[in-house]
Short mmCIF file of C-alpha atoms in Angstrom, two decimals:
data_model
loop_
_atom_site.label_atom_id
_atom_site.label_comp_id
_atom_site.label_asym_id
_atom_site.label_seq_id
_atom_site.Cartn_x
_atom_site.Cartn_y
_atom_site.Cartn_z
CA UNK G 1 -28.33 15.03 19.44
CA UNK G 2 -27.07 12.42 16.90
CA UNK G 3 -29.66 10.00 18.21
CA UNK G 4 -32.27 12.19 17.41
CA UNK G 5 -30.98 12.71 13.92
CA UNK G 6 -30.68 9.12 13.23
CA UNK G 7 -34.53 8.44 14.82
CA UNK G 8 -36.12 11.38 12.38
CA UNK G 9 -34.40 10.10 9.57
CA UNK G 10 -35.69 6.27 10.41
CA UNK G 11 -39.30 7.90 10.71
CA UNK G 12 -39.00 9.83 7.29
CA UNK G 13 -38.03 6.61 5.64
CA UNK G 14 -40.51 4.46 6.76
CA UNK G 15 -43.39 6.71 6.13
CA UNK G 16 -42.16 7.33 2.42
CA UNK G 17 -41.39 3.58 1.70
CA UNK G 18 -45.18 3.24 3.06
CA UNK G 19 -46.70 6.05 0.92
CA UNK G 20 -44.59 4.58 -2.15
CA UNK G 21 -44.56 1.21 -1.69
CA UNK G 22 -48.57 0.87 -1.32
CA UNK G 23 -50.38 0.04 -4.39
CA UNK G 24 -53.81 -1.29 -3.08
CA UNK G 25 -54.96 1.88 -1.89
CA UNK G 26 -55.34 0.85 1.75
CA UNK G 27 -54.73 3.70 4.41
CA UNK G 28 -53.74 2.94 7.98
CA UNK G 29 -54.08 5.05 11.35
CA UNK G 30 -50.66 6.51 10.40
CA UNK G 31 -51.29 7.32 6.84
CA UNK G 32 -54.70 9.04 8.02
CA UNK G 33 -52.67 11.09 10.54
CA UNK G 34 -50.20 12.34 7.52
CA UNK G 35 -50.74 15.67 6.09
CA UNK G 36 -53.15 15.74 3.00
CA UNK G 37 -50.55 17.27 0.52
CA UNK G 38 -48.47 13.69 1.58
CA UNK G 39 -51.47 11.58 1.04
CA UNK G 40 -52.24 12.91 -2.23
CA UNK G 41 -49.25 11.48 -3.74
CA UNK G 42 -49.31 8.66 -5.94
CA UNK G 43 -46.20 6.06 -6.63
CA UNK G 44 -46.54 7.36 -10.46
CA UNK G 45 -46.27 11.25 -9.58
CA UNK G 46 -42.49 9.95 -8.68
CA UNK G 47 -40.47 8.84 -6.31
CA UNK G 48 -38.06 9.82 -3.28
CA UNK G 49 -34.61 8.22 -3.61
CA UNK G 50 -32.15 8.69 -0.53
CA UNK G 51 -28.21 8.59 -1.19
CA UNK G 52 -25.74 8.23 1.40
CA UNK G 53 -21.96 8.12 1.43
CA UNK G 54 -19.66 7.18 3.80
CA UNK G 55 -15.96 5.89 4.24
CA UNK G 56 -17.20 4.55 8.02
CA UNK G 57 -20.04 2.64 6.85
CA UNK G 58 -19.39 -0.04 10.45
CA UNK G 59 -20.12 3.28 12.01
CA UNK G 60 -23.38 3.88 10.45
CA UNK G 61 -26.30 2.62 13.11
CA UNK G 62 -27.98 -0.70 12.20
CA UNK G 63 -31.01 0.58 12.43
CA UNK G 64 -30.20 2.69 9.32
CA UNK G 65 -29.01 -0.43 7.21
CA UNK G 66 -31.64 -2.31 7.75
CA UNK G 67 -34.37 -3.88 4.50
CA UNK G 68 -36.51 -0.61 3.96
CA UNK G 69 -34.11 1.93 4.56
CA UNK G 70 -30.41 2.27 3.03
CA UNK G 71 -30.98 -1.96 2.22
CA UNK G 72 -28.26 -1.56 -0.90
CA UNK G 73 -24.74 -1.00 -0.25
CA UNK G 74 -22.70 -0.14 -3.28
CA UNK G 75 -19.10 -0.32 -2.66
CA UNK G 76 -17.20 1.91 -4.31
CA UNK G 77 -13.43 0.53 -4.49
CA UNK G 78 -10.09 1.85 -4.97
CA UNK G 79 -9.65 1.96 -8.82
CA UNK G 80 -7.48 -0.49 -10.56
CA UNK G 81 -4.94 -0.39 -13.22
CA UNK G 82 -7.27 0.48 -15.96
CA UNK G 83 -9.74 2.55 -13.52
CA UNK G 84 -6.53 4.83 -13.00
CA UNK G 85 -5.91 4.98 -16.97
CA UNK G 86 -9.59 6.22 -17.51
CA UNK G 87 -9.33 9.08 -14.54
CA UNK G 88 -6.31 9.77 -16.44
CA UNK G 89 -6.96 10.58 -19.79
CA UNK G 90 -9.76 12.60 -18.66
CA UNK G 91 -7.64 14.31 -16.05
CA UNK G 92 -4.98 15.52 -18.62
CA UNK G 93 -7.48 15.60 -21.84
CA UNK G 94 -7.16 19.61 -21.32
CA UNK G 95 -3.49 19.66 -20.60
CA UNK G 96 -0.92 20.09 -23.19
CA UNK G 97 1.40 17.35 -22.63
CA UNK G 98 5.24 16.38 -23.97
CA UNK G 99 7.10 14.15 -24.14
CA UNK G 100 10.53 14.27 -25.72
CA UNK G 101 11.36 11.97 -28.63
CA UNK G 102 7.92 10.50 -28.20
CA UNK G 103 4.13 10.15 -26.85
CA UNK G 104 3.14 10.77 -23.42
CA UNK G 105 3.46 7.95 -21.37
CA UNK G 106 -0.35 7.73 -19.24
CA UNK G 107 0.32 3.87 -19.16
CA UNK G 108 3.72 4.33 -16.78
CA UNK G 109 2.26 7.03 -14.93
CA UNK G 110 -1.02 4.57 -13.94
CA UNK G 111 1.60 1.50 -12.92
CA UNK G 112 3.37 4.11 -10.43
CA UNK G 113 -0.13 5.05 -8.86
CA UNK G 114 -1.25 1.88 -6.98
CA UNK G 115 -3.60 2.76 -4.34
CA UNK G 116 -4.53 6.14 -6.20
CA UNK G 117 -8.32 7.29 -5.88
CA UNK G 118 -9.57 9.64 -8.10
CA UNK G 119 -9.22 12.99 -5.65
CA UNK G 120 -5.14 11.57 -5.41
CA UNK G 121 -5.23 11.27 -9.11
CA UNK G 122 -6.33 15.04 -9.70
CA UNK G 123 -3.78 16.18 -6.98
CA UNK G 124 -1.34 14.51 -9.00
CA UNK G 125 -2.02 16.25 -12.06
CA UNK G 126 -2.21 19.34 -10.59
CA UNK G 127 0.73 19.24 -8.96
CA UNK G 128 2.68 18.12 -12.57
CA UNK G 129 0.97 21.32 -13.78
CA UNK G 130 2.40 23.87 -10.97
CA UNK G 131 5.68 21.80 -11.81
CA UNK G 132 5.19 23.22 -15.44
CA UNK G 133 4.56 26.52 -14.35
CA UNK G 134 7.38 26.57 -11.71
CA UNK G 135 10.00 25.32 -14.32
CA UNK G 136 8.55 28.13 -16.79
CA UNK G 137 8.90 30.93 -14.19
CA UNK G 138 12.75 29.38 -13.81
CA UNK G 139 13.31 29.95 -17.36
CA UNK G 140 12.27 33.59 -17.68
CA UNK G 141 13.47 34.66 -13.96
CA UNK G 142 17.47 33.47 -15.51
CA UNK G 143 16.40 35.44 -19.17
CA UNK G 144 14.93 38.42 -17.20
CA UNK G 145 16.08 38.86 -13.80
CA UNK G 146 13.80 39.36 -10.76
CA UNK G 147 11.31 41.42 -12.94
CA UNK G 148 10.59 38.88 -15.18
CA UNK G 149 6.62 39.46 -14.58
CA UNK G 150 6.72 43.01 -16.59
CA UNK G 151 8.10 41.59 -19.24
CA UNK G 152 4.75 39.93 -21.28
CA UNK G 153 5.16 36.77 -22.48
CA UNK G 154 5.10 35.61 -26.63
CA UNK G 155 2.98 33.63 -28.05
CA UNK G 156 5.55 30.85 -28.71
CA UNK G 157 6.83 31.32 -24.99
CA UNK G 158 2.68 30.42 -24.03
CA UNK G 159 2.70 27.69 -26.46
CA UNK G 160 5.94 25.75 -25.22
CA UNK G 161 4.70 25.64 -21.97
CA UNK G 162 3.85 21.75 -21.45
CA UNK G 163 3.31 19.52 -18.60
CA UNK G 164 6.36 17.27 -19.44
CA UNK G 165 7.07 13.15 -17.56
CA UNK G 166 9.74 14.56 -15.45
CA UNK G 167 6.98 16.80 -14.15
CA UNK G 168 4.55 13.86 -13.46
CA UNK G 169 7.56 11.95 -11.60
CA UNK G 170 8.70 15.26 -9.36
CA UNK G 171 5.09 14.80 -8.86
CA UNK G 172 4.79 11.84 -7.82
CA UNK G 173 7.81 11.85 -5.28
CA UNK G 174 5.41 14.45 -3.76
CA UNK G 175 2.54 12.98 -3.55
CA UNK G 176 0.81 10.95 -0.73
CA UNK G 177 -2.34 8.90 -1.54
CA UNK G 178 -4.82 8.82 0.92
CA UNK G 179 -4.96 5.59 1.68
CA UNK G 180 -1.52 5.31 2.51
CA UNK G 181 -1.40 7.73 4.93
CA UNK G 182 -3.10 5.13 7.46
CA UNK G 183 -1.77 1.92 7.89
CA UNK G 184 0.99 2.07 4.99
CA UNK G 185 5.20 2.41 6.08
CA UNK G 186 6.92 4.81 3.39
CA UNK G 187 8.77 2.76 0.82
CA UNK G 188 12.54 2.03 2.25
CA UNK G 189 15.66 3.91 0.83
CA UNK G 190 17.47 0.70 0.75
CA UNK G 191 19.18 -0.60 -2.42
CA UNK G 192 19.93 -4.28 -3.47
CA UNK G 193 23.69 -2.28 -3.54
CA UNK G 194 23.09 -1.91 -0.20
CA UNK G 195 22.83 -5.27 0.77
CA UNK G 196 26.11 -7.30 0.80
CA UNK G 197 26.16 -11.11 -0.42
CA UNK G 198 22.83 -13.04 -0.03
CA UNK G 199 23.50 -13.33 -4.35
CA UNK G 200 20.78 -16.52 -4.53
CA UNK G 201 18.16 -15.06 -2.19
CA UNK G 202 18.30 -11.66 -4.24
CA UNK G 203 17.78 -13.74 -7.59
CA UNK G 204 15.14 -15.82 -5.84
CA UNK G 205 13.07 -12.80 -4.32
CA UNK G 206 13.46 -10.55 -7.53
CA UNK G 207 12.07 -13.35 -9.84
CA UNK G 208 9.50 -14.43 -7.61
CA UNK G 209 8.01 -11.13 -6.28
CA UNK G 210 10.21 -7.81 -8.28
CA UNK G 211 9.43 -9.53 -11.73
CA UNK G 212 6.03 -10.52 -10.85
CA UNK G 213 4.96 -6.77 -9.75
CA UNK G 214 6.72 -5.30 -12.20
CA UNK G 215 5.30 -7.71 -15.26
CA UNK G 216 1.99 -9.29 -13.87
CA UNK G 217 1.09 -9.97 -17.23
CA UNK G 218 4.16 -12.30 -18.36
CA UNK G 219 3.26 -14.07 -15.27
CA UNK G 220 -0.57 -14.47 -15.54
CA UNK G 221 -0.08 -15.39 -19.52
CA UNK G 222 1.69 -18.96 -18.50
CA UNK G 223 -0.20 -19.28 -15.17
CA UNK G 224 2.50 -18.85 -13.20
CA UNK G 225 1.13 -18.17 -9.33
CA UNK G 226 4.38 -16.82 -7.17
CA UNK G 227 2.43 -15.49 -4.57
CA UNK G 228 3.38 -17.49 -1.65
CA UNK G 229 4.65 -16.10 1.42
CA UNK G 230 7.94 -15.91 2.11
CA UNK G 231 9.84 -16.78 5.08
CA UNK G 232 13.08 -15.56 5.86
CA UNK G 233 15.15 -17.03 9.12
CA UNK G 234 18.46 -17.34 10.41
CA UNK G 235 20.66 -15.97 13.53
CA UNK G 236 19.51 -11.95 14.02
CA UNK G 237 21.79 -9.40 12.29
CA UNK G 238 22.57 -11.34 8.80
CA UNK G 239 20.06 -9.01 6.81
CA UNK G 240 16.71 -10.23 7.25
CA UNK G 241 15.12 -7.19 7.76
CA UNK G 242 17.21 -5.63 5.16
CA UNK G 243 16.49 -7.66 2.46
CA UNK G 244 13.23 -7.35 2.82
CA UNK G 245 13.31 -3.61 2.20
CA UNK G 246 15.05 -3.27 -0.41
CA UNK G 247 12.59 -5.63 -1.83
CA UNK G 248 10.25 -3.41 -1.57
CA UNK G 249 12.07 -0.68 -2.67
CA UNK G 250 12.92 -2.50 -5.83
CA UNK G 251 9.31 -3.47 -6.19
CA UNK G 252 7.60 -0.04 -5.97
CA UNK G 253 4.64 -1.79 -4.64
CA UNK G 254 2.95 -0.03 -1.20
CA UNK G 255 4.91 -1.41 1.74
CA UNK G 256 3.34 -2.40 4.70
CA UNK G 257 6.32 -2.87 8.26
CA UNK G 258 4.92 -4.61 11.06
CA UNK G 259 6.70 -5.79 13.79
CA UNK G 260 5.09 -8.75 15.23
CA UNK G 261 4.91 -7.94 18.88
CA UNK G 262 3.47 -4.29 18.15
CA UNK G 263 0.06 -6.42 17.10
CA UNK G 264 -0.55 -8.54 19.93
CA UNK G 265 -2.69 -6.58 22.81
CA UNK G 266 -4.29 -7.58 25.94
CA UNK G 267 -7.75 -6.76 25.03
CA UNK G 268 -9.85 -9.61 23.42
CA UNK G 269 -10.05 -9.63 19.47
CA UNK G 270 -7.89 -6.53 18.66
CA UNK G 271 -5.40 -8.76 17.85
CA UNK G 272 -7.22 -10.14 15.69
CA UNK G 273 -8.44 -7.34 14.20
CA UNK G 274 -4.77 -5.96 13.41
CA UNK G 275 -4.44 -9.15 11.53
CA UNK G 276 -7.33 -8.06 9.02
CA UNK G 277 -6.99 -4.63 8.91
CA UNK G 278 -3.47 -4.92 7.87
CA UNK G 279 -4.64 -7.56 4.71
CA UNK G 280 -7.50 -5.50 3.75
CA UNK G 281 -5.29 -2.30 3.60
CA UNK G 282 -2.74 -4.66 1.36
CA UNK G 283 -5.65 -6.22 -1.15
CA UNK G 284 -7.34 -2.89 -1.75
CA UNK G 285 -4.49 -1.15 -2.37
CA UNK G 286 -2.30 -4.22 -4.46
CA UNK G 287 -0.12 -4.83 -5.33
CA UNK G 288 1.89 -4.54 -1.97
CA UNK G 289 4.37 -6.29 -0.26
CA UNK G 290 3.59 -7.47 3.96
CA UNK G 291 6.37 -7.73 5.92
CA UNK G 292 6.21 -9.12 9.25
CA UNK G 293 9.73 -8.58 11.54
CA UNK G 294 10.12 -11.00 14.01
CA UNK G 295 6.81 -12.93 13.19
CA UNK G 296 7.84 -16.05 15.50
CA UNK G 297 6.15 -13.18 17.98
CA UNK G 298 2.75 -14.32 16.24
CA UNK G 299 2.85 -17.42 15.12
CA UNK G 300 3.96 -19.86 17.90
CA UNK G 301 2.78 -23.50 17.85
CA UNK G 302 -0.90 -23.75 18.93
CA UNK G 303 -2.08 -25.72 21.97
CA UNK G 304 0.99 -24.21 24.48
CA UNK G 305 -0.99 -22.92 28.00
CA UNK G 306 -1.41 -19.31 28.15
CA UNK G 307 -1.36 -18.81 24.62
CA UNK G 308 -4.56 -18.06 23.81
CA UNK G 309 -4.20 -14.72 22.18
CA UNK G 310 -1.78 -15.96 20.06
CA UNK G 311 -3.53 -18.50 19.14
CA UNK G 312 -6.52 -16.57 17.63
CA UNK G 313 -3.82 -14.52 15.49
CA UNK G 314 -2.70 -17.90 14.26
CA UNK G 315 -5.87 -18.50 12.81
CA UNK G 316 -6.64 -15.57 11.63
CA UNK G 317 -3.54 -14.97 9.72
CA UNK G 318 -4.45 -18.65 8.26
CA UNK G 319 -7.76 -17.70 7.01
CA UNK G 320 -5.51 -14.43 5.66
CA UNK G 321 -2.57 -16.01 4.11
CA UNK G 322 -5.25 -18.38 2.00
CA UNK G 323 -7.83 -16.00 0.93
CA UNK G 324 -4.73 -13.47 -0.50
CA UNK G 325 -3.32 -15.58 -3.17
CA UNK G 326 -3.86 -13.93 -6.67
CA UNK G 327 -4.70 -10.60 -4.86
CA UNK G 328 -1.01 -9.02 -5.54
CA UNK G 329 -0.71 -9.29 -2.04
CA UNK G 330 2.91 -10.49 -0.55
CA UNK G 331 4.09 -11.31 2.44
CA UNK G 332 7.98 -11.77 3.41
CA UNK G 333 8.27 -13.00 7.58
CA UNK G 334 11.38 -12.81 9.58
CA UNK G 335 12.12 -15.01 12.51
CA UNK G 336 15.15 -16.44 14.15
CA UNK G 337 12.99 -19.05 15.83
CA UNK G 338 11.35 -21.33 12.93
CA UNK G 339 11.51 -23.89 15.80
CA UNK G 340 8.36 -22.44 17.52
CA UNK G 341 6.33 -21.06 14.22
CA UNK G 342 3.40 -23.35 14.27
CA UNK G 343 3.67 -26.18 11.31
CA UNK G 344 0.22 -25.03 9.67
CA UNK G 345 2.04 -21.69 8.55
CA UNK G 346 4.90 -23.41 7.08
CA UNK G 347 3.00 -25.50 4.54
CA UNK G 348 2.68 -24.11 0.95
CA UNK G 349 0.47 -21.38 0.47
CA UNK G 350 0.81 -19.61 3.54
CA UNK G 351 5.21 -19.25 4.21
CA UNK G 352 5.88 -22.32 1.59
CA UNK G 353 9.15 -20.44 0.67
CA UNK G 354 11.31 -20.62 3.84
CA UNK G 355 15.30 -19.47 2.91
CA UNK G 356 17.87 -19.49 5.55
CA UNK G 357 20.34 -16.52 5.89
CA UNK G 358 23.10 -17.64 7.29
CA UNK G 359 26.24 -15.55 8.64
CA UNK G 360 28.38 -14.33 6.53
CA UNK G 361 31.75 -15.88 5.42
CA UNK G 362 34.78 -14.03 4.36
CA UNK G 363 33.63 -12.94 0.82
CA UNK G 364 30.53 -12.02 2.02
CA UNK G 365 31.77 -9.89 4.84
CA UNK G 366 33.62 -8.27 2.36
CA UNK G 367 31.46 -7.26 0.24
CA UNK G 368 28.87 -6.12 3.22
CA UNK G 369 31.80 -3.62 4.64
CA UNK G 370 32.64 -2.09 0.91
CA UNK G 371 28.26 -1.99 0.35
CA UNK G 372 28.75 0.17 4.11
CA UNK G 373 31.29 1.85 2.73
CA UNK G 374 30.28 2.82 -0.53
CA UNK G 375 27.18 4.63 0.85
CA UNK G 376 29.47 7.48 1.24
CA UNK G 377 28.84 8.19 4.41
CA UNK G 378 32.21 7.10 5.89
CA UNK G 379 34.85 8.33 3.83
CA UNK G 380 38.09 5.66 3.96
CA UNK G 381 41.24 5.96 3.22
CA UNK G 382 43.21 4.58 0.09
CA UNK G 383 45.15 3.03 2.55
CA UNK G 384 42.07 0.59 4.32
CA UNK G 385 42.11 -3.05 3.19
CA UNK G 386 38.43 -3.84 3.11
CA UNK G 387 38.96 -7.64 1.66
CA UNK G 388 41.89 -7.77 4.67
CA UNK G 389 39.67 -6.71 7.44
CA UNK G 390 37.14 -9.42 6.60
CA UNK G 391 39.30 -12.30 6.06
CA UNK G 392 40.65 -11.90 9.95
CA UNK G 393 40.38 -14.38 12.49
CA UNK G 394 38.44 -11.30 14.96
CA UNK G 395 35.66 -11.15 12.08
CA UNK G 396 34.27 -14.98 11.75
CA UNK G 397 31.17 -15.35 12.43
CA UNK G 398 30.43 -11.81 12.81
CA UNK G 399 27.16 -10.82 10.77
CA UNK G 400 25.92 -7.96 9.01
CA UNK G 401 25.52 -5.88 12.03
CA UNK G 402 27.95 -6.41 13.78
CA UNK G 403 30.07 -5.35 10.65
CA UNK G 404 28.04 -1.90 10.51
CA UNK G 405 28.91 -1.11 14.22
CA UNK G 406 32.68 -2.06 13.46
CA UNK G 407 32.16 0.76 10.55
CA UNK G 408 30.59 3.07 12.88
CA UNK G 409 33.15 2.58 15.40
#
C-alpha cells in the first residue's frame, strides 16, 4: 500500500514539474495523453507548490528526495537562546504576569529551557497558567470552604489573578521536552554536598564547565574555549561517577549517562551509530554535558587483534570529540584503565583534561561519611565519632564506596 502511495505521488510530481517547467511550448506523447483542462494551463496562470514535513526525513524514500521532486530540504532546528525568548514573549503577550518586587523574568525562564521546541514552550506556559488557577482555587477553597464555586468572584479577586515565576518554575519541574524523552538521562539528584573531599577537582570542573554553562558570555567575551573533554580515572569507588553527576546537576545543562559497554554491539556499524546519535542529540539540544562511565570499554588502543569494533568507535568518537568544540557540548569519561585508552584520545581537544581521583585519606574519609550522613537518611547518634571512625587503621585505603556500605551496614 505505501509503495503505491509513494509511486502516485512520484507520477503527480513529474507531470506537474513538466507542465510548469516547459516554456517552449513543445508537447510530448505524455503531455498529449494528459487531460485537456491540464494542458490548458500555462506557468503564468500559477503554480503547484508541494510541502512536506517530517521528523524521519532518512525514512522518506529516495526516490522522493530526488532533483525534481522535494530537491530542497529546509531544516528546521531546535530553537536557541534567543529563538526561545521570541516564542516567549509571544506565548505570554496575553497573560498577565507578576513578579514581586520587580519585572517578569522571560530571560531566566529561556536559560532553564535548553532543548525546548516551540509545542514544549506552549506546554510550559500553559501549565504556569493552570498553576495560577490551581493556587487561586487554594485561596478561595481556605476563605470559603468546599463551596467556594457559589460564591462569585470580585472584580479585584479576577484582577489579582497572575501567572507569577514560582508558577513558571513548578512548571518547569513538570515539564518534559520532547527531545529529551529519547536519548536524554534525567538530571541527577546529587549535590556537590554530597560528594566528600575531591576540593581541587570540584573547583576545577565548576570553573571549567558550571561557570562556562552558566555564563557563556563572560567566557566567549575573552575567548576563553573550556570545552575539552574531561577525563576522570583512578581505582573504582573514589567518586568518579559521582562527581560527574553532580556536575551536571550543578550545571542544569541536559545530561546525557552512557555506560560504555551498553554501546558496543555485535552487528556491524551500530556501534558506530550510537557514537553519533548520542553527539547529535547533545549539539542540538546544547548546552549538555556527555558522560561516558567506564569509557576504557570504548576506547582501547587501536591495532590489538579482534578489536575491530572497537576500533571503528575509536574513530568515530575522534571525528566526534573534534567537530563538538564550541557547540556547548561536554564530555566528562571515567576509566580505571588509562593504561589501555588509545593515545589519540588523550591529546588536547578530545580528553586533554585527565585528573586522577585517588583514594581517600583520613580527612577525606571523614568528610565522605558525615556528606553520607548528613543526607538524613541514617539518623546517628550524638554519641558516633565520625572524624574517629575514619582515622582507624580498618579504614585506609578504603574509598568512597566502600565507606557507603560501612554506613549501610
Amino acid at each position: 500500500m505505501e509503495q503505491r502511495i509513494v509511486t502516485q505521488l512520484m507520477t503527480c510530481m513529474d507531470q506537474f514539474h513538466q507542465n510548469f517547467a516547459r516554456s517552449d511550448g513543445a508537447a510530448s506523447e505524455m503531455d498529449t495523453s494528459q487531460s485537456s483542462d491540464v494542458e490548458k494551463i500555462k506557468p503564468a496562470e500559477g503554480y503547484v507548490v508541494v510541502i512536506g514535513a517530517t521528523n524521519r526525513p532518512d525514512a522518506v524514500d529516495r526516490a522522493l528526495r530526488r532533483p525534481g521532486r522535494f530537491d530542497r530540504e529546509i531544516c528546521v532546528g531546535v530553537p536557541d537562546e534567543d529563538a526561545r525568548r521570541q516564542i516567549l514573549e509571544k506565548l505570554t503577550r496575553s497573560l498577565r504576569t507578576h513578579v514581586e518586587g520587580g519585572q517578569f523574568d522571560l530571560d531566566k525562564i529561556t536559560r532553564v529551557t535548553p532543548g525546548f521546541v516551540g509545542a514544549d514552550l506552549k506546554a510550559l506556559v500553559d501549565q504556569a497558567g493552570s498553576q495560577a488557577i490551581d493556587r487561586f482555587i487554594d485561596v478561595k477553597m481556605n476563605e470559603n470552604g468546599p463551596n467556594w464555586w457559589r460564591h462569585p468572584c470580585s472584580q479585584n479577586e479576577m484582577e489579582s489573578l497572575s501567572v507569577t515565576m514560582d508558577n513558571f518554575e513548578e512548571a518547569i519541574k513538570m515539564a518534559q521536552p520532547s527531545l529529551r524523552r529519547e536519548g536524554f538521562s534525567s538530571v541527577p539528584d546529587v549535590k556537590w554536598a554530597d560528594v566528600g573531599g575531591l576540593d581541587s577537582l570540584k573547583q576545577e570542573l565548576d570553573r571549567c564547565i558550571v561557570r562556562c554553562i552558566k555564563h557563556p558570555e563572560l567566557y566567549k567575551k575573552f575567548g576563553v574555549d573550556m570545552q575539552d573533554g574531561f577525563l576522570l580515572f583512578g581505582p573504582p569507588g573514589c567518586g568518579k561517577t559521582l562527581i560527574a553527576k553532580a556536575v551536571a546537576h550543578d550545571a542544569g545543562a541536559n545530561f546525557i549517562y552512557k555506560k560504555g559497554p551498553e554501546l558496543l554491539t555485535k552487528y556491524v556499524g551500530e556501534s558506530e551509530s550510537g557514537v553519533r546519535k548520542i553527539f547529535a542529540h547533545a549539539r542540538t539540544n546544547s548546552p549538555c554535558i556527555i558522560f561516558f562511565d567506564e569509557i576504557d570499554a570504548l576506547t582501547a588502543k587501536r591495532g590489538n587483534e579482534g578489536a575491530w569494533v572497537v576500533e571503528r568507535v575509536v574513530n568515530q568518537l575522534l571525528t566526534e570529540l573534534g567537530s563538538s568544540s564550541d557547540q556547548g557540548v561536554f564530555v566528562i569519561g571515567a576509566t580505571n584503565r588509562i593504561d589501555v585508552i588509545d593515545d589519540a584520545l588523550l591529546r588536547p581537544n578530545r580528553f586533554g583534561r585527565k585528573h586522577f581521583v585517588p583514594l581517600p585519606g583520613a580527612n577525606e574519609r571523614a568528610s565522605i561519611l558525615k556528606s553520607l550522613a548528613s543526607s538524613g537518611k541514617k539518623p546517628l547518634s550524638p554519641s558516633v565519632d565520625l572524624d574517629a571512625l575514619a582515622r582507624r587503621e580498618e579504614c585506609n585505603n578504603l574509598p568512597g564506596a566502600d565507606l557507603a556500605s560501612i554506613t549501610d551496614e
